[in-house]
Short mmCIF file of C-alpha atoms and ligand atoms in Angstrom, two decimals:
data_model
loop_
_atom_site.label_atom_id
_atom_site.label_comp_id
_atom_site.label_asym_id
_atom_site.label_seq_id
_atom_site.Cartn_x
_atom_site.Cartn_y
_atom_site.Cartn_z
CA MET A 1 0.00 0.00 0.00
CA ILE A 2 1.22 3.53 -0.75
CA ASN A 3 1.11 6.17 1.87
CA THR A 4 -0.38 9.18 0.08
CA PHE A 5 -0.23 11.48 3.09
CA HIS A 6 3.53 11.72 3.47
CA SER A 7 4.34 11.67 -0.15
CA THR A 8 5.36 14.92 -1.88
CA LEU A 9 4.61 13.32 -5.19
CA PRO A 10 1.16 13.53 -6.65
CA PRO A 11 -0.91 10.43 -5.81
CA PRO A 12 -0.59 7.57 -8.25
CA PRO A 13 -3.21 7.39 -10.91
CA VAL A 14 -6.24 5.24 -10.34
CA PRO A 15 -5.91 2.02 -12.26
CA PRO A 16 -7.99 2.33 -15.37
CA ARG A 17 -11.32 0.53 -15.25
CA THR A 18 -13.50 -0.74 -18.03
CA GLY A 19 -15.84 1.87 -19.36
CA TYR A 20 -13.99 4.67 -17.57
CA ALA A 21 -11.51 6.88 -19.31
CA GLY A 22 -9.59 8.58 -16.52
CA SER A 23 -7.35 11.57 -17.32
CA LYS A 24 -4.42 12.71 -15.21
CA PRO A 25 -5.70 16.19 -14.15
CA ASN A 26 -8.97 14.58 -13.02
CA SER A 27 -7.38 11.72 -11.06
CA ASN A 28 -7.73 13.44 -7.68
CA SER A 29 -11.43 14.29 -7.96
CA SER A 30 -12.20 10.88 -9.44
CA LEU A 31 -10.59 9.24 -6.40
CA VAL A 32 -12.82 11.33 -4.12
CA LYS A 33 -15.84 10.31 -6.20
CA PHE A 34 -14.85 6.66 -5.99
CA LEU A 35 -14.36 6.85 -2.23
CA SER A 36 -17.72 8.62 -1.82
CA VAL A 37 -19.45 5.87 -3.71
CA VAL A 38 -17.71 3.24 -1.58
CA LEU A 39 -18.69 5.14 1.57
CA LEU A 40 -22.30 5.40 0.41
CA LEU A 41 -22.38 1.69 -0.31
CA LEU A 42 -20.94 0.96 3.11
CA MET A 43 -23.55 3.14 4.78
CA LEU A 44 -26.34 1.48 2.84
CA LEU A 45 -25.00 -1.90 3.81
CA THR A 46 -24.79 -0.91 7.48
CA PHE A 47 -28.32 0.46 7.54
CA GLY A 48 -29.66 -2.49 5.61
CA GLY A 49 -27.91 -4.82 8.01
CA PHE A 50 -29.40 -3.03 10.97
CA PHE A 51 -32.89 -3.19 9.55
CA TYR A 52 -32.49 -6.83 8.70
CA LEU A 53 -31.20 -7.71 12.15
CA PHE A 54 -33.90 -5.63 13.79
CA SER A 55 -36.75 -7.34 11.95
CA LYS A 56 -35.11 -10.72 12.45
CA THR A 57 -34.86 -10.28 16.22
CA ASN A 58 -38.42 -9.02 16.30
CA THR A 59 -39.80 -12.12 14.59
CA LEU A 60 -37.59 -14.32 16.71
CA GLN A 61 -38.77 -12.59 19.87
CA SER A 62 -42.42 -12.98 19.01
CA ASN A 63 -41.87 -16.55 17.89
CA LEU A 64 -39.95 -17.63 20.95
CA SER A 65 -42.52 -16.24 23.38
CA ASN A 66 -42.31 -19.38 25.48
CA HIS A 67 -38.61 -18.91 26.00
CA GLU A 68 -39.22 -15.26 26.77
CA ASP A 69 -41.85 -16.14 29.34
CA PHE A 70 -39.32 -18.40 30.94
CA ALA A 71 -36.70 -15.67 30.94
CA ILE A 72 -39.13 -13.23 32.55
CA LEU A 73 -40.05 -15.77 35.20
CA LYS A 74 -36.36 -16.28 35.86
CA ARG A 75 -35.85 -12.54 36.23
CA LEU A 76 -38.82 -12.26 38.55
CA GLN A 77 -37.30 -15.02 40.65
CA GLU A 78 -34.02 -13.10 40.72
CA CYS A 79 -35.90 -9.99 41.80
CA GLU A 80 -37.58 -11.93 44.57
CA ASP A 81 -34.29 -13.37 45.82
CA SER A 82 -32.30 -10.15 45.55
CA THR A 83 -31.90 -7.68 48.40
CA GLU A 84 -29.56 -5.23 46.64
CA SER A 85 -31.20 -1.87 45.97
CA LYS A 86 -29.53 -1.65 42.56
CA TRP A 87 -31.21 -4.87 41.53
CA LEU A 88 -34.53 -3.85 42.99
CA LEU A 89 -34.56 -0.65 40.92
CA ASN A 90 -34.16 -2.80 37.85
CA CYS A 91 -37.02 -4.92 39.05
CA LYS A 92 -39.45 -2.05 39.41
CA GLU A 93 -40.15 -1.72 35.70
CA LEU A 94 -40.46 -5.45 35.31
CA VAL A 95 -42.95 -5.63 38.16
CA LEU A 96 -45.03 -2.80 36.71
CA LYS A 97 -45.16 -4.59 33.39
CA TYR A 98 -46.06 -7.82 35.14
CA LYS A 99 -48.88 -6.05 36.98
CA SER A 100 -50.42 -4.60 33.85
CA VAL A 101 -50.31 -8.00 32.16
CA LEU A 102 -51.81 -9.63 35.23
CA ASP A 103 -54.67 -7.11 35.23
CA LYS A 104 -55.39 -7.97 31.61
CA VAL A 105 -55.33 -11.70 32.35
CA LEU A 106 -57.64 -11.30 35.33
CA GLN A 107 -60.05 -9.24 33.26
CA ALA A 108 -60.06 -11.87 30.53
CA GLU A 109 -60.58 -14.60 33.13
CA GLY A 110 -63.47 -12.62 34.63
CA THR A 111 -65.28 -12.43 31.32
CA ALA A 112 -64.49 -16.10 30.68
CA ALA A 113 -65.93 -17.03 34.07
CA LYS A 114 -69.07 -15.04 33.27
CA ILE A 115 -69.45 -16.81 29.94
CA VAL A 116 -69.04 -20.23 31.57
CA GLY A 117 -71.39 -19.15 34.36
CA GLU A 118 -69.07 -19.65 37.28
CA SER A 119 -69.53 -17.16 40.06
CA SER A 120 -67.44 -18.41 42.89
CA PRO A 121 -67.72 -18.39 45.82
CA GLU A 122 -71.41 -19.25 46.07
CA THR A 123 -73.62 -16.59 47.63
CA PHE A 124 -77.14 -17.45 48.73
CA ALA A 125 -79.59 -17.57 51.63
CA HIS A 126 -82.85 -19.29 52.42
CA LEU A 127 -84.06 -18.16 55.83
CA LYS A 128 -86.94 -19.74 57.72
CA ALA A 129 -89.00 -17.56 60.03
CA MET A 130 -88.31 -18.10 63.73
CA PRO A 131 -91.14 -19.98 65.51
CA LYS A 132 -93.18 -17.82 67.87
CA GLN A 133 -92.14 -19.34 71.20
CA GLN A 134 -88.50 -18.44 70.51
CA SER A 135 -89.16 -15.26 68.63
CA THR A 136 -88.62 -12.68 71.36
CA PRO A 137 -85.10 -12.80 72.79
CA PRO A 138 -85.58 -10.60 75.87
CA LEU A 139 -82.21 -8.88 75.63
CA LEU A 140 -82.39 -7.75 72.01
CA ASN A 141 -86.00 -6.56 71.85
CA PRO A 142 -86.16 -6.18 68.04
CA PRO A 143 -88.92 -4.01 66.53
CA ALA A 144 -92.30 -5.80 66.52
CA ASN A 145 -92.61 -5.44 62.76
CA THR A 146 -89.29 -7.07 61.78
CA LEU A 147 -89.30 -10.81 61.04
CA LEU A 148 -86.65 -12.92 62.78
CA TRP A 149 -84.90 -15.97 61.31
CA ASP A 150 -84.24 -19.44 62.60
CA ARG A 151 -80.50 -20.03 62.08
CA GLU A 152 -80.73 -23.77 62.72
CA HIS A 153 -83.18 -24.41 59.91
CA SER A 154 -81.84 -21.84 57.47
CA VAL A 155 -79.04 -22.12 54.93
CA PHE A 156 -76.80 -19.23 53.94
CA GLU A 157 -73.37 -18.67 52.47
CA ASN A 158 -71.35 -15.46 52.05
CA VAL A 159 -73.94 -13.26 53.74
CA ASP A 160 -74.18 -12.26 57.40
CA LEU A 161 -77.25 -12.79 59.55
CA SER A 162 -78.00 -10.85 62.73
CA SER A 163 -80.26 -12.02 65.55
CA THR A 164 -82.42 -8.91 64.99
CA GLY A 165 -83.48 -10.24 61.57
CA THR A 166 -81.07 -8.32 59.33
CA LEU A 167 -79.23 -9.97 56.46
CA THR A 168 -76.05 -8.18 55.34
CA ILE A 169 -74.57 -8.53 51.86
CA ARG A 170 -70.82 -9.26 51.63
CA ARG A 171 -70.30 -9.41 47.88
CA PRO A 172 -71.64 -6.64 45.64
CA GLY A 173 -73.59 -7.79 42.60
CA THR A 174 -76.96 -8.57 41.08
CA TYR A 175 -79.22 -10.67 43.28
CA TYR A 176 -82.51 -12.47 42.92
CA ILE A 177 -84.45 -11.81 46.15
CA PHE A 178 -87.63 -13.53 47.24
CA SER A 179 -89.90 -13.70 50.27
CA GLN A 180 -93.15 -15.26 51.40
CA VAL A 181 -95.13 -14.42 54.51
CA THR A 182 -98.33 -16.09 55.70
CA PHE A 183 -100.62 -14.29 58.14
CA SER A 184 -103.00 -16.10 60.44
CA ALA A 185 -104.81 -13.18 62.07
CA GLN A 186 -106.19 -9.81 61.12
CA HIS A 187 -104.78 -6.56 62.42
CA ALA A 188 -107.24 -4.16 64.09
CA ARG A 189 -106.37 -1.14 61.92
CA ALA A 190 -103.63 -1.86 59.37
CA PRO A 191 -103.66 -4.10 56.26
CA LEU A 192 -101.62 -7.30 56.34
CA ARG A 193 -98.40 -6.66 54.43
CA GLN A 194 -94.78 -7.57 54.08
CA PHE A 195 -92.05 -5.33 52.67
CA ILE A 196 -88.51 -6.36 51.72
CA MET A 197 -86.59 -3.44 53.20
CA SER A 198 -83.12 -2.19 52.32
CA LYS A 199 -80.61 -0.07 54.21
CA THR A 200 -77.35 1.21 52.75
CA LYS A 201 -74.57 3.30 54.23
CA LYS A 202 -76.01 6.31 52.40
CA LYS A 203 -79.66 5.54 53.24
CA GLN A 204 -79.75 4.53 56.89
CA GLU A 205 -83.53 4.95 56.87
CA GLY A 206 -84.91 1.64 55.61
CA GLU A 207 -86.70 1.83 52.28
CA PRO A 208 -88.84 -0.87 50.67
CA LEU A 209 -87.48 -2.81 47.69
CA LEU A 210 -90.67 -4.84 47.23
CA LYS A 211 -94.14 -4.67 48.80
CA SER A 212 -96.97 -7.19 48.95
CA TYR A 213 -100.26 -7.52 50.78
CA CYS A 214 -102.97 -10.07 51.51
CA SER A 215 -106.39 -10.12 53.17
CA LEU A 216 -108.06 -12.69 55.40
CA SER A 217 -111.59 -13.68 54.46
CA THR A 218 -114.04 -12.26 56.97
CA SER A 219 -116.94 -14.54 56.01
CA ARG A 220 -115.46 -17.77 57.38
CA GLY A 221 -117.01 -19.26 60.42
CA ALA A 222 -115.13 -19.71 63.66
CA GLY A 223 -113.08 -22.89 63.99
CA PHE A 224 -111.49 -22.63 60.53
CA PRO A 225 -107.86 -21.67 60.50
CA ASP A 226 -107.89 -18.55 58.37
CA LEU A 227 -104.66 -17.83 56.49
CA CYS A 228 -103.45 -15.61 53.69
CA THR A 229 -100.08 -15.62 51.98
CA SER A 230 -98.17 -12.87 50.21
CA SER A 231 -95.17 -13.67 48.02
CA GLN A 232 -92.80 -11.51 46.04
CA ALA A 233 -89.52 -11.71 44.16
CA GLY A 234 -87.29 -9.43 42.15
CA VAL A 235 -83.80 -8.73 40.86
CA PHE A 236 -81.69 -6.00 42.43
CA LYS A 237 -78.18 -4.67 42.35
CA LEU A 238 -76.84 -4.79 45.90
CA GLU A 239 -73.65 -3.31 47.33
CA ALA A 240 -71.35 -4.73 49.97
CA GLY A 241 -72.66 -3.89 53.44
CA GLN A 242 -76.23 -3.39 52.22
CA GLN A 243 -78.75 -4.68 54.77
CA LEU A 244 -82.05 -6.40 54.03
CA TYR A 245 -84.92 -7.32 56.35
CA ILE A 246 -88.63 -8.04 56.21
CA ASN A 247 -91.02 -5.53 57.68
CA VAL A 248 -94.49 -6.95 58.44
CA THR A 249 -97.66 -5.46 59.91
CA ASP A 250 -96.98 -7.30 63.17
CA ARG A 251 -94.74 -10.29 63.84
CA ASP A 252 -97.34 -11.84 66.15
CA LEU A 253 -99.84 -12.18 63.26
CA VAL A 254 -97.42 -14.27 61.15
CA ASN A 255 -97.67 -18.01 60.61
CA THR A 256 -93.94 -18.75 60.86
CA GLU A 257 -94.15 -22.27 59.42
CA SER A 258 -94.80 -21.04 55.90
CA SER A 259 -92.80 -17.82 55.95
CA PHE A 260 -89.35 -17.44 54.49
CA PHE A 261 -86.92 -15.00 52.92
CA GLY A 262 -84.00 -15.67 50.61
CA LEU A 263 -81.73 -14.53 47.84
CA PHE A 264 -78.93 -15.66 45.58
CA MET A 265 -76.35 -13.93 43.46
CA LEU A 266 -76.87 -14.06 39.70
C1 LIG B 1 -41.82 -19.94 14.52
O1 LIG B 1 -42.46 -21.02 15.17
C2 LIG B 1 -43.14 -21.90 14.30
C3 LIG B 1 -43.84 -22.95 15.16
O2 LIG B 1 -44.12 -22.49 16.43
C4 LIG B 1 -42.17 -22.53 13.31
O3 LIG B 1 -42.89 -23.37 12.42
C5 LIG B 1 -41.47 -21.44 12.55
O4 LIG B 1 -40.49 -22.03 11.69
C6 LIG B 1 -40.78 -20.48 13.50
N1 LIG B 1 -40.19 -19.38 12.75
C7 LIG B 1 -38.97 -18.91 13.02
C8 LIG B 1 -38.55 -17.76 12.22
O5 LIG B 1 -38.29 -19.38 13.92
C1 LIG B 2 -91.86 -0.87 58.89
O1 LIG B 2 -92.86 -0.27 58.08
C2 LIG B 2 -93.63 0.70 58.74
C3 LIG B 2 -94.72 1.17 57.80
O2 LIG B 2 -94.21 1.55 56.57
C4 LIG B 2 -92.73 1.83 59.22
O3 LIG B 2 -93.50 2.79 59.94
C5 LIG B 2 -91.63 1.27 60.11
O4 LIG B 2 -90.72 2.28 60.46
C6 LIG B 2 -90.91 0.17 59.41
N1 LIG B 2 -89.94 -0.43 60.33
C7 LIG B 2 -88.66 -0.60 59.99
C8 LIG B 2 -87.78 -1.18 61.04
O5 LIG B 2 -88.25 -0.33 58.87
#
């Protein structure tokens, strides 16, 4: 190779190429042109190479997602084991990513569960009215128009039941609610009725969700047991902590054997 930098002589002529008629006065500028072309080619090659490699790694990355999952799990494990703050800083981004993915998965699972019809854990209640002889615990003294429930003969899951007759919702959601109350005696002034009442944190004053009434026949002779039954059911959105109870004309007028209250989550 000839060192053109330290030479006082003019640079040697470019070897003649086919189809190119170089002349001596032009030899310098033609060398620059040649080098520029070579440089341009090199740059194109470099960029092309980069693009090629980039797309190649991209396809490989998406293709080898299983391996990547494994690598991420391994990194998560390293994050869990590590106590160095430098490592933990590196972990932060990974954990955030993991969280957002987890949220997506949980959401997808939620919709899948809805499609399949799984709503776990089970939430339901079927409460039997408390028989009269036990119905007035002296210490609690619940209001005379609230029905009380017999724990022993009732079934319930994922709701709370108080001894003053209140059922409290744990899981928010849409519920089917039903009740039936049978009356065995007339009230002197008021109609015979049962309301499914609701109390929320916002509305501490109980308000009726459903109302139903019945009347005893007045024409029957003495000696016949006279009964009337009112039933009702409906679908409601309930929130966690919402309280439900049955308000009747008077608890003492109720035939407890055929009175019940229940619900289940849809
Ligand atoms: C990607 O994976 C599929 C099968 O999972 C395989 O058939 C294909 O050849 C792979 N492509 C590359 C570029 O590795
Ligand atoms: C039951 O209903 C009656 C009549 O609407 C009402 O006066 C009373 O306050 C209610 N009791 C409860 C505990 O909601």
